[in-house]
N, CA and C of each residue as an Amber inpcrd file, in Angstrom:
protein
   600
  14.7060000 -16.4740000  20.3670000  13.9100000 -15.3550000  20.2740000
  14.2480000 -14.2690000  19.5390000  13.1680000 -13.3890000  18.9580000
  13.7400000 -12.3450000  17.8130000  13.3660000 -11.5200000  18.6240000
  14.3910000 -10.7560000  18.2180000  14.7440000  -9.3250000  18.1400000
  14.2760000  -7.8580000  17.5710000  14.9100000  -8.7780000  16.2910000
  15.0710000  -8.1300000  14.9580000  13.7130000  -8.5710000  13.7590000
  13.0740000  -7.3560000  13.2210000  12.0280000  -7.4390000  12.1720000
  12.7430000  -6.8320000  10.7900000  13.0990000  -7.6670000   9.8430000
  13.0780000  -6.9500000   8.2540000  11.5520000  -7.3970000   7.9110000
  10.9130000  -6.0290000   7.4410000   9.4920000  -5.7440000   6.1910000
  10.2170000  -5.6530000   5.1430000   9.2530000  -5.8720000   4.1390000
   9.2170000  -5.9280000   2.6810000   7.9340000  -4.6770000   3.1440000
   8.1140000  -3.9830000   1.6630000   7.1520000  -3.3000000   1.9140000
   5.8250000  -2.9670000   1.0190000   6.4420000  -3.1310000   0.1640000
   4.8090000  -3.3800000  -1.2230000   3.4930000  -5.1200000  -0.3790000
   2.8590000  -4.7630000  -0.5380000   1.3920000  -5.9820000  -0.0460000
   1.8750000  -6.5250000   1.3040000   2.5480000  -5.6030000   2.0640000
   2.7270000  -6.1490000   3.2740000   2.5580000  -4.9750000   4.4470000
   2.5600000  -3.4090000   3.7220000   2.3630000  -2.4010000   4.1900000
   1.3480000  -1.7560000   3.7280000   2.0240000  -1.1530000   2.1590000
   0.8620000  -0.5230000   1.1770000   0.6190000  -2.0930000   0.2440000
  -1.0410000  -1.4520000  -0.1860000  -1.6990000  -2.4380000  -1.0630000
  -1.4280000  -2.5130000  -2.7270000  -1.3200000  -3.6260000  -3.1540000
  -0.5270000  -3.4900000  -4.5960000  -1.8680000  -3.7220000  -5.1700000
  -1.8640000  -3.2100000  -6.5830000  -3.0930000  -3.6150000  -7.7520000
  -1.3650000  -4.3420000  -8.6680000  -1.0760000  -5.3150000  -8.5630000
  -0.0520000  -6.0540000 -10.0910000  -0.6330000  -6.1610000 -11.4350000
  -1.6070000  -5.9760000 -11.4620000  -2.5690000  -5.7130000 -12.6170000
  -2.3300000  -4.4730000 -13.2670000  -2.5600000  -3.3420000 -12.5750000
  -2.6000000  -2.5560000 -13.0810000  -2.4120000  -1.7760000 -14.2300000
  -0.3710000  -1.7330000 -13.6340000   0.1480000  -0.9730000 -14.7210000
   0.0350000  -1.9850000 -15.9990000  -0.2910000  -3.1960000 -16.1420000
  -0.2640000  -3.4470000 -17.7440000  -1.3150000  -3.4260000 -17.9340000
  -2.2480000  -2.9650000 -17.7250000  -3.8420000  -2.8010000 -18.2090000
  -3.5820000  -1.4440000 -18.8790000  -2.6240000  -0.7270000 -18.0740000
  -3.2000000   0.1920000 -18.1090000  -1.7180000   1.0700000 -18.7790000
  -0.7220000  -0.1190000 -19.6140000   0.1010000   0.2750000 -20.8160000
  -0.4410000  -0.8080000 -21.7810000  -1.5100000  -1.3370000 -22.0150000
  -2.5660000  -1.9490000 -23.1460000  -3.1380000  -0.7110000 -23.6290000
  -4.1160000  -0.0980000 -22.0860000  -5.0390000   0.8890000 -23.0610000
  -4.0450000   2.0260000 -24.1680000  -2.2420000   2.5310000 -23.2720000
  -1.6200000   3.3490000 -24.3800000  -1.4110000   2.5200000 -25.6700000
  -1.3910000   1.4190000 -25.8370000  -0.9230000   0.7970000 -27.1210000
   0.1790000  -0.1400000 -26.6600000   0.7330000  -0.9240000 -25.5140000
   1.2060000  -1.8960000 -25.6100000   0.8160000  -3.1050000 -25.9660000
   1.5400000  -3.6180000 -26.3720000   0.8400000  -5.0550000 -27.3230000
   0.7870000  -5.9900000 -26.9640000   2.2160000  -6.4160000 -26.2020000
   2.0490000  -7.1590000 -25.1280000   3.2880000  -6.8950000 -23.3610000
   3.1340000  -7.6810000 -22.2080000   4.1170000  -7.1500000 -21.2510000
   4.7920000  -7.9170000 -21.8590000   6.7150000  -8.0600000 -22.1430000
   7.6620000  -8.4970000 -22.3300000   9.0010000  -8.2570000 -21.6430000
  10.1590000  -9.8610000 -21.8760000  11.0930000  -9.4120000 -21.2280000
  11.7060000  -8.1870000 -21.5020000  11.4050000  -7.5660000 -21.7370000
  12.3760000  -5.9050000 -22.4940000  12.1740000  -5.3540000 -21.3420000
  10.7500000  -5.6660000 -21.1000000   9.7740000  -4.1710000 -19.3580000
  10.3490000  -4.9600000 -18.6970000  10.4650000  -6.3550000 -18.9630000
  11.2100000  -6.8930000 -16.5710000  12.6570000  -6.5680000 -16.8550000
  13.3060000  -6.3430000 -17.7680000  14.6250000  -6.0040000 -17.9050000
  14.7550000  -4.3670000 -17.6410000  14.2700000  -4.0920000 -17.7290000
  14.3360000  -2.3980000 -17.6590000  13.5630000  -2.0530000 -16.5460000
  12.4400000  -2.5960000 -15.9240000  11.9540000  -2.8870000 -14.4820000
  12.7210000  -3.1820000 -13.5180000  14.0160000  -4.6320000 -13.7580000
  14.8280000  -5.1460000 -12.3640000  16.6270000  -3.7960000 -12.8520000
  16.3460000  -3.2410000 -14.0430000  17.5110000  -2.2180000 -13.7240000
  17.1420000  -1.2460000 -13.4340000  16.1850000  -0.8670000 -13.1150000
  15.8930000   0.0280000 -12.5130000  15.6150000  -0.0140000 -10.9180000
  15.3350000  -0.7950000 -10.8000000  15.2400000  -1.3450000  -9.5490000
  16.6650000  -1.1020000  -9.1090000  17.9460000  -1.4820000  -9.8570000
  18.6240000  -2.2420000  -9.2590000  19.5770000  -0.2380000  -8.9970000
  18.6940000   0.3080000 -10.0170000  19.6320000   1.5740000  -9.5340000
  20.4890000   1.6380000 -10.7130000  20.4290000   0.8910000 -11.6240000
  21.4760000   1.0260000 -12.9140000  21.0220000   2.0940000 -14.1880000
  19.7820000   2.0830000 -14.2850000  19.6340000   3.1400000 -15.4250000
  18.8560000   3.9900000 -14.3600000  18.5310000   5.3030000 -15.2200000
  18.6340000   6.2670000 -14.0200000  17.2320000   6.6570000 -14.5340000
  16.1090000   7.4780000 -13.9600000  14.6250000   7.4730000 -14.1020000
  14.3530000   8.1190000 -15.6640000  15.1520000   8.9330000 -16.3250000
  14.7920000   9.1270000 -17.3070000  15.0990000   7.7480000 -18.8210000
  16.2140000   7.6470000 -18.4410000  16.3510000   6.5110000 -19.5440000
  15.6140000   5.0650000 -18.7940000  14.3580000   4.8310000 -18.0740000
  13.8080000   4.4130000 -17.7120000  12.4240000   4.4920000 -18.4080000
  11.9900000   5.9200000 -18.4940000  11.0670000   6.3480000 -18.7850000
  10.9190000   6.6480000 -20.2510000  12.1840000   7.1200000 -21.0350000
  12.2350000   6.1490000 -22.2200000  12.0480000   5.2370000 -23.0360000
  12.9460000   4.2530000 -21.8550000  12.6110000   2.9730000 -22.5960000
  11.3890000   2.3430000 -22.6800000  10.4910000   2.7100000 -21.8510000
   8.8120000   2.3950000 -21.8450000   8.2670000   3.3200000 -22.9590000
   8.9070000   4.4790000 -22.9010000   7.6000000   5.1180000 -24.3840000
   7.6860000   4.9340000 -24.9490000   9.2040000   3.7070000 -25.8090000
   9.3920000   3.7800000 -27.1880000   8.9650000   2.3950000 -27.2950000
   7.7860000   1.7700000 -26.3020000   7.0830000   0.9350000 -26.7270000
   5.1460000   0.6620000 -26.8710000   5.0020000   2.3020000 -25.9100000
   4.1190000   2.8150000 -25.9780000   4.1920000   4.4420000 -27.0460000
   5.0840000   4.5670000 -27.9070000   5.3310000   5.7420000 -28.8290000
   4.0390000   6.5600000 -29.1730000   2.8090000   5.9380000 -28.8000000
   1.7890000   7.3790000 -29.4690000   0.9980000   8.1050000 -27.6610000
   1.7830000   7.3990000 -26.3060000   1.6100000   7.9440000 -25.2130000
   2.5740000   9.2820000 -24.9260000   2.3670000   9.8620000 -24.1920000
   2.7900000  11.1850000 -23.3240000   3.9040000  10.4410000 -22.4910000
   4.8300000  11.2030000 -21.7410000   5.5190000  10.5740000 -20.7260000
   4.8930000  10.8180000 -19.0720000   3.6330000  11.6210000 -19.3910000
   2.9780000  11.4140000 -18.0560000   2.2660000  10.4880000 -18.0720000
   1.5390000  10.0780000 -19.1440000   0.4110000   9.1410000 -19.0730000
   1.1610000   7.5880000 -18.7150000   3.1270000   7.3960000 -19.4100000
   3.6760000   6.2910000 -19.0990000   3.2240000   6.2750000 -17.3190000
   4.1790000   7.4840000 -17.0350000   4.3740000   7.6830000 -15.4730000
   2.8900000   7.4180000 -14.9940000   1.9100000   7.9480000 -15.2040000
   0.4390000   7.5530000 -14.5690000   0.3100000   5.7590000 -14.1630000
   0.9030000   5.1680000 -15.6830000   0.8770000   4.0900000 -15.8120000
   1.3960000   3.2440000 -14.6510000   2.2990000   3.8320000 -14.8290000
   3.4450000   3.2720000 -14.0570000   3.6520000   3.2000000 -12.4490000
   2.5760000   4.4280000 -12.5720000   2.2820000   4.2290000 -11.0280000
   0.9920000   3.2530000 -10.6760000   0.6880000   2.5920000 -11.2170000
  -1.1210000   2.7040000 -10.8740000  -1.2010000   1.1720000 -10.3290000
   0.3340000   0.2640000 -10.1890000   0.1340000  -0.5190000  -8.8470000
   0.2980000  -0.3620000  -7.6190000   0.7210000   1.1620000  -6.6310000
   0.5490000   1.5530000  -5.4660000  -1.3140000   2.0330000  -5.4630000
  -1.9410000   1.1700000  -4.1850000  -2.9790000   1.7490000  -3.9510000
  -2.6860000   2.0530000  -2.3670000  -3.3940000   2.0220000  -1.7030000
  -4.2780000   2.2390000  -0.2820000  -2.8770000   1.9540000   0.5980000
  -2.4690000   2.7940000   1.4950000  -1.7010000   2.3520000   2.7670000
  -2.7320000   2.4060000   4.0220000  -3.4570000   1.3020000   4.6020000
  -4.3770000   1.9440000   5.7160000  -3.9900000   2.0160000   7.1920000
  -3.8580000   2.8100000   7.6840000  -3.3260000   3.9630000   9.0010000
  -3.5360000   2.6680000  10.0800000  -4.5510000   1.7320000  10.4020000
  -4.1660000   0.8830000  11.0680000  -2.8420000  -0.0470000  10.7120000
  -2.7640000  -0.1560000   9.9510000  -0.8600000  -0.4200000   9.5650000
  -0.2240000   0.0800000  10.0160000   0.1650000   1.2780000  10.0170000
   1.0070000   2.2330000  10.6790000   0.9490000   2.1300000  12.2290000
  -0.1240000   2.1340000  12.2580000  -0.3680000   2.2860000  14.3120000
   0.1530000   0.8960000  14.3370000   0.3260000   0.2030000  14.0330000
   0.5810000  -0.9660000  14.5950000   2.4000000  -0.9970000  14.5250000
   2.6430000  -0.4850000  13.6240000   4.4750000  -0.3950000  12.8260000
   4.5170000   0.4850000  14.1160000   4.0320000   1.0160000  14.7710000
   4.5180000   1.9580000  15.3170000   4.6900000   1.7020000  17.1050000
   3.8680000   1.1120000  16.9510000   3.5970000   0.1670000  18.5360000
   4.9940000  -0.6600000  18.2290000   5.1800000  -1.4370000  17.0630000
   5.6230000  -2.7350000  17.0590000   7.1570000  -2.1040000  17.3820000
   7.6480000  -1.0830000  16.8840000   9.3970000  -0.8130000  16.7050000
   9.3740000   0.0230000  18.1220000   8.6590000   0.2880000  18.8920000
   8.6650000   0.3800000  20.2020000   9.5940000  -0.5420000  21.2030000
   9.4660000  -2.0770000  20.4720000   9.7920000  -3.5660000  21.0710000
  11.1380000  -3.9210000  20.2950000  10.8830000  -3.9120000  18.7660000
  12.0050000  -4.4190000  18.4900000  12.7980000  -3.5760000  17.1960000
  13.6580000  -3.7260000  17.2400000  14.2150000  -3.4600000  15.9390000
  14.0460000  -3.7320000  15.0590000  13.4070000  -2.5300000  14.5820000
  12.6880000  -2.8810000  12.9190000  13.3630000  -2.0900000  11.3020000
  13.2500000  -3.1720000  10.5150000  14.2640000  -2.8350000   9.2730000
  13.2530000  -2.8840000   8.4120000  13.1520000  -1.3190000   6.5030000
  13.0990000  -2.5300000   5.8950000  13.4130000  -2.3120000   4.3420000
  13.2020000  -3.6680000   3.6980000  13.9710000  -4.0090000   2.9060000
  13.1280000  -4.0900000   1.5900000  12.8980000  -3.0780000   1.0850000
  11.9730000  -3.3820000  -0.1840000  12.6920000  -3.4640000  -1.7460000
  11.9210000  -4.0830000  -3.2020000  12.3720000  -4.1100000  -3.9840000
  11.5080000  -3.2310000  -4.9960000  12.4970000  -2.1450000  -5.2340000
  11.4680000  -0.8960000  -5.4000000  12.3440000   0.0760000  -6.5790000
  11.5550000   0.7250000  -6.7360000  12.1550000   2.2650000  -7.7170000
  12.0110000   3.5740000  -7.2840000  13.5550000   4.4950000  -7.8170000
  12.1440000   5.9580000  -7.4470000  11.3650000   6.7650000  -7.1560000
  10.9180000   6.5560000  -8.6910000   9.5080000   6.6590000  -8.9090000
   8.3510000   6.4710000  -8.4920000   8.6180000   4.7830000  -7.9010000
   7.0850000   4.7810000  -6.8230000   7.5680000   5.1980000  -5.9140000
   8.6560000   5.4240000  -4.9530000   8.7980000   6.1040000  -3.3800000
   8.3630000   7.2910000  -3.5060000   8.8130000   8.1370000  -4.4310000
   8.4990000   9.4400000  -4.5280000   6.6050000   9.6350000  -4.8640000
   6.7630000   8.9350000  -5.5170000   4.7920000   8.3000000  -5.8820000
   4.3350000   8.3040000  -4.6710000   4.6640000   7.5550000  -4.0690000
   3.7540000   7.3880000  -2.2850000   4.3390000   8.6650000  -1.4680000
   5.3050000   9.2890000  -1.7100000   5.8040000  10.5830000  -0.4650000
   4.4900000  11.2070000  -0.6700000   4.2280000  11.8340000  -2.7150000
   3.2980000  12.6600000  -2.9380000   2.3670000  12.4360000  -2.5020000
   1.7680000  11.1210000  -2.5450000   0.4270000  10.7980000  -2.4790000
   0.2030000  10.9480000  -1.1460000   0.8410000  10.5880000   0.0310000
   0.2070000  10.5210000   1.4610000   0.9230000  11.6920000   2.0800000
   1.8230000  12.3690000   1.5710000   2.1350000  13.3350000   2.6780000
   3.5930000  13.8470000   3.5750000   4.4730000  14.5490000   3.4340000
   5.1690000  14.4960000   4.4870000   5.3070000  13.9750000   5.8440000
   4.0320000  14.3070000   6.2900000   3.8570000  13.4040000   7.4490000
   3.3770000  12.5320000   7.9020000   2.4710000  11.3350000   6.9260000
   2.5690000  10.3380000   6.8450000   3.8680000   8.9630000   6.6250000
   4.4950000   9.8540000   5.8870000   5.9230000   9.8350000   5.1740000
   7.2480000   9.2270000   5.8420000   7.3860000  10.2090000   7.1680000
   8.3310000  10.4000000   8.0830000   7.2110000   9.4970000   9.3980000
   6.0760000   9.6070000   9.7950000   5.7860000   8.7360000  10.7260000
   6.1040000   6.9050000  10.1360000   5.7970000   7.0570000   9.2220000
   6.4270000   5.3520000   8.4270000   7.6580000   5.2060000   8.5790000
   8.5360000   6.2140000   7.9120000  10.1460000   5.3970000   7.9730000
  10.8500000   5.9550000   8.9750000   9.7670000   6.8240000   9.9380000
  10.7530000   6.7840000  11.3790000  11.0430000   5.4960000  12.5550000
   9.3360000   4.8350000  11.7850000   9.9510000   3.3010000  12.7810000
  11.1360000   2.3820000  12.6150000  11.8490000   3.1850000  11.9620000
  12.7630000   2.1630000  11.3090000  14.1020000   2.5840000  12.0180000
  14.9880000   1.3880000  11.8260000  16.4200000   1.8650000  12.3550000
  17.4230000   2.2410000  10.5110000  16.9160000   1.4750000  10.0130000
  17.0110000   1.8030000   8.8870000  16.3280000   1.4510000   7.7220000
  15.8970000   2.2210000   6.1850000  15.2780000   1.5010000   5.4530000
  16.5000000   1.4950000   4.0270000  15.9410000   0.4060000   3.4320000
  16.7470000  -0.1810000   2.4920000  15.4260000  -0.2450000   1.1630000
  16.4960000   0.2500000   0.0100000  15.8340000   0.1020000  -1.2170000
  16.7740000  -0.2700000  -2.2590000  16.2020000  -1.3020000  -2.5910000
  16.6440000  -2.0120000  -4.3210000  17.8340000  -1.0280000  -4.8540000
  17.1630000   0.2090000  -5.0800000  17.8030000   0.9660000  -6.3250000
  18.8230000   2.0100000  -5.8400000  19.0200000   1.5060000  -4.1930000
  19.8290000   2.2370000  -3.4560000  21.4340000   1.2350000  -3.6050000
  20.5570000   0.2050000  -3.3630000  21.8540000  -1.2740000  -3.0600000
  22.4670000  -1.4720000  -4.0560000  21.3920000  -1.7100000  -5.3680000
  22.7750000  -1.8750000  -6.6730000  22.4320000  -3.2790000  -6.9050000
  21.5950000  -4.2210000  -6.1770000  20.3200000  -5.4420000  -6.2370000
  19.3970000  -5.0310000  -5.5770000  18.1040000  -6.3950000  -5.7970000
  17.1810000  -6.8900000  -5.6520000  17.0170000  -8.3450000  -4.5500000
  16.0870000  -8.7520000  -4.2410000  15.3900000  -9.6360000  -3.6340000
  15.1660000 -10.3680000  -4.6230000  15.5930000 -11.7480000  -4.6550000
  16.0430000 -12.9720000  -3.5290000  17.5700000 -12.6260000  -3.6990000
  18.4330000 -12.3460000  -4.6360000  19.3080000 -11.8310000  -4.6080000
  20.3090000 -12.1790000  -2.9640000  20.6870000 -13.6050000  -2.3250000
  21.0350000 -13.6010000  -1.2420000  22.1460000 -12.5150000  -0.3120000
  23.2960000 -11.3210000  -1.4390000  23.9180000 -10.8090000  -1.5830000
  23.0070000  -9.4400000  -0.0790000  21.9850000  -9.3910000  -1.0690000
  21.0930000  -7.9570000  -0.3820000  20.6110000  -8.1930000   1.2420000
  19.9650000  -9.8280000   1.1180000  19.8190000  -9.9900000   2.6280000
  21.4520000  -9.6070000   3.2380000  22.6430000 -10.3070000   2.8950000
  23.2840000 -10.1510000   3.9860000  24.0420000  -9.0520000   3.9100000
  24.0320000  -7.8630000   3.2910000  24.4220000  -6.5000000   3.3130000
  23.6920000  -5.9590000   4.5210000  22.2310000  -5.9840000   4.4570000
  21.7290000  -6.0760000   5.3090000  21.9250000  -6.1510000   7.2660000
  22.3630000  -7.7270000   7.2120000  22.9330000  -8.3320000   8.2800000
  24.3070000  -7.9840000   9.0470000  25.1910000  -7.3590000   7.7400000
  26.4070000  -7.7910000   7.9720000  26.5320000  -6.0770000   8.6170000
  25.5220000  -5.1560000   7.3240000  25.5260000  -3.7240000   8.2160000
  25.6650000  -3.3860000   9.8140000  24.5530000  -4.1000000  10.1700000
  23.8050000  -4.0330000  11.1030000  24.2180000  -5.1580000  12.3370000
  25.1960000  -6.1480000  12.0790000  25.6050000  -6.7490000  13.3620000
  24.3580000  -7.7520000  13.5730000  23.4170000  -7.6640000  12.6740000
  22.2610000  -8.7180000  13.0900000  22.7490000 -10.5910000  13.3820000
  21.7770000 -10.8830000  14.2700000  21.7960000 -12.2020000  14.3020000
  20.7150000 -13.2540000  13.1900000  21.3620000 -13.7030000  12.2300000
  19.9300000 -14.2020000  11.7790000  19.0050000 -14.9890000  12.3360000
  19.7320000 -16.2510000  13.3690000  18.0820000 -16.4200000  14.2770000
  17.5590000 -16.2540000  14.9440000  17.7830000 -14.5630000  15.5030000
  16.9850000 -13.4570000  15.8210000  16.6230000 -12.5080000  15.3410000
  16.3550000 -13.0870000  13.9480000  16.0360000 -11.7280000  13.0100000
  14.9460000 -12.3690000  12.1730000  13.5710000 -11.8690000  12.4980000
  12.5550000 -12.4800000  11.0020000  12.3580000 -11.4070000   9.9920000
  12.0550000 -12.0660000   8.3940000  12.1290000 -11.8690000   7.6820000
  10.6730000 -12.1200000   7.1320000  10.0590000 -10.4430000   6.4920000
   8.7470000 -10.8080000   6.1700000   8.4320000 -10.1390000   5.1330000
   7.6830000 -11.1200000   4.0680000   7.5840000 -10.7790000   2.5980000
   6.6520000 -11.6920000   2.0940000   5.9730000 -10.9220000   1.2640000
   4.8710000 -12.0120000   0.9550000   5.0710000 -12.5420000  -0.7420000
   6.5500000 -12.1650000  -1.1210000   6.6780000 -12.8710000  -2.6270000
   7.6570000 -14.4220000  -1.7620000   7.4390000 -15.2500000  -1.9170000
   8.0060000 -16.9520000  -1.7700000   9.3800000 -16.6370000  -2.4660000
   9.9360000 -16.6370000  -3.5430000  10.8570000 -16.2400000  -4.0620000
  12.0020000 -15.5100000  -3.1820000  11.6000000 -13.9920000  -2.6250000
  12.7070000 -13.4150000  -1.6240000  12.4900000 -14.1990000  -0.1440000
  11.1930000 -14.9570000   0.2570000  11.2000000 -15.8270000   1.3350000
  12.2270000 -16.9460000   0.9040000  13.1120000 -17.6790000   0.1190000
  13.2610000 -18.2820000  -0.4680000  15.1270000 -17.9590000   0.1380000
  15.1600000 -16.9670000  -1.1750000  16.4770000 -16.4280000  -0.8580000
  17.0700000 -15.9250000   1.1350000  16.2080000 -15.6350000   1.7120000
  16.2630000 -14.8890000   2.6750000  16.9320000 -16.4060000   3.8000000
  16.0120000 -17.5310000   3.2260000  16.0340000 -18.4790000   3.9200000
  17.8400000 -19.2240000   3.6970000  18.1900000 -18.6160000   2.7360000
  19.8530000 -19.3520000   2.6470000  20.6580000 -18.2690000   3.8430000
  20.2230000 -17.6890000   4.3000000  21.3710000 -16.1860000   4.8020000
  20.8270000 -17.1430000   6.5380000  20.0740000 -17.9680000   6.8010000
  19.6110000 -18.4540000   8.3890000  18.6090000 -17.3710000   8.5360000
  18.2460000 -16.4590000   7.8470000  16.7650000 -15.8240000   8.6180000
  15.4050000 -16.3450000   9.2500000  15.0860000 -16.1130000  10.3140000
  13.7760000 -16.5360000  10.7980000  12.0750000 -16.1280000   9.4470000
  11.8460000 -16.1840000   8.9970000  10.5670000 -15.9280000   7.9400000
   8.9860000 -16.6260000   8.2240000   8.4380000 -15.1130000   7.6630000
   7.2710000 -15.3340000   7.4270000   6.8270000 -14.5360000   6.1570000
   6.1740000 -15.8520000   5.3660000   5.3500000 -15.5340000   4.0010000
   4.2950000 -15.2040000   3.9010000   3.9770000 -13.6150000   4.2360000
   2.6270000 -13.1430000   4.2160000   1.6010000 -13.5430000   2.9400000
   0.5690000 -14.4660000   2.9680000  -0.0150000 -14.5400000   2.3590000
  -0.9510000 -13.2820000   1.5390000  -1.1330000 -12.4680000   1.0940000
  -2.0200000 -11.5270000   0.5050000  -3.5110000 -11.9090000   0.5080000
  -4.4510000 -11.5240000   1.2030000  -5.5310000 -10.8620000   0.7630000
  -6.0530000 -12.5560000   1.6930000  -4.9640000 -12.9530000   2.6430000
  -5.3130000 -14.0110000   3.2150000  -5.2430000 -13.8470000   4.4930000
  -4.1550000 -12.7780000   5.0570000  -3.7380000 -12.6950000   6.0440000
  -3.1090000 -11.3240000   5.9920000  -3.1330000 -10.5310000   6.7860000
  -2.3790000  -9.3690000   7.3280000  -0.9760000  -8.5840000   8.2270000
  -0.2980000  -8.0080000   7.9870000   0.6660000  -7.7610000   8.6830000
   0.6120000  -7.7730000  10.5020000  -0.8410000  -7.2430000  10.9530000
  -0.7190000  -7.0580000  12.0970000  -1.4500000  -7.8650000  12.7310000
  -1.4970000  -9.1560000  12.0170000  -1.1340000 -10.7250000  12.9440000
   0.0650000 -11.6220000  13.2080000   0.8690000 -10.3340000  12.8860000
   2.0150000 -11.1020000  13.2840000   2.5420000 -11.7740000  14.1970000
   1.4690000 -11.2500000  15.5650000   1.8130000 -12.1520000  16.9630000
   0.8790000 -13.2920000  17.0960000   0.1680000 -13.7300000  16.2430000
  -1.0770000 -14.8580000  15.7800000  -0.2240000 -15.8880000  15.0250000
   0.3790000 -15.1190000  13.9140000   1.3790000 -16.1470000  12.7640000
   2.5380000 -16.6070000  13.8030000   3.0330000 -15.5090000  13.6860000
   4.7160000 -16.2750000  13.9230000   5.4310000 -16.2300000  15.8070000
   5.9280000 -16.9660000  16.4090000   6.1740000 -16.9010000  17.3710000
   7.5940000 -16.1020000  17.6520000   7.1540000 -15.4280000  18.3200000
   8.4940000 -14.1290000  18.1700000   8.8820000 -14.2370000  20.0510000
């Protein structure tokens, strides 16, 4: 019997356009997406570099763009957050112990808060026992250590805990800890179908 659910954020609650940022950076002069950008992204998501160093690193790849333009391009990935998902989460959180575990960075989280406002932001966060962002933990999914950290800190029982993520690699990482999983298929499934897709 499941008594705890750990949710991802992007493409589970907030919709993402993962092509938007690469396209926006190309318009600013980026020749091609590279391993250098991936490295900047991963290090920023793990909190290993500062916001300033991250933006300076991106700016070097599009030297004719302003930092404001680079920031706008970086936030282009974030789309809408349907209200019906928040309402579903609020109801769910009254019956289950709920956590958030997301690979993200401080820029995206601050943009989310600014875009949707304090009321929406706090309604969302108040649904969770705890919120875990990769940039605060120094590691990111699918590193097994990040799941074990959440499990151990909260004395969770993996067999009674469901992990929900749209990313297959993240699901595979979670499986290694014994967590129950739902690999939500973007565009084909919605988090509000939880009770139809998973036996809780």
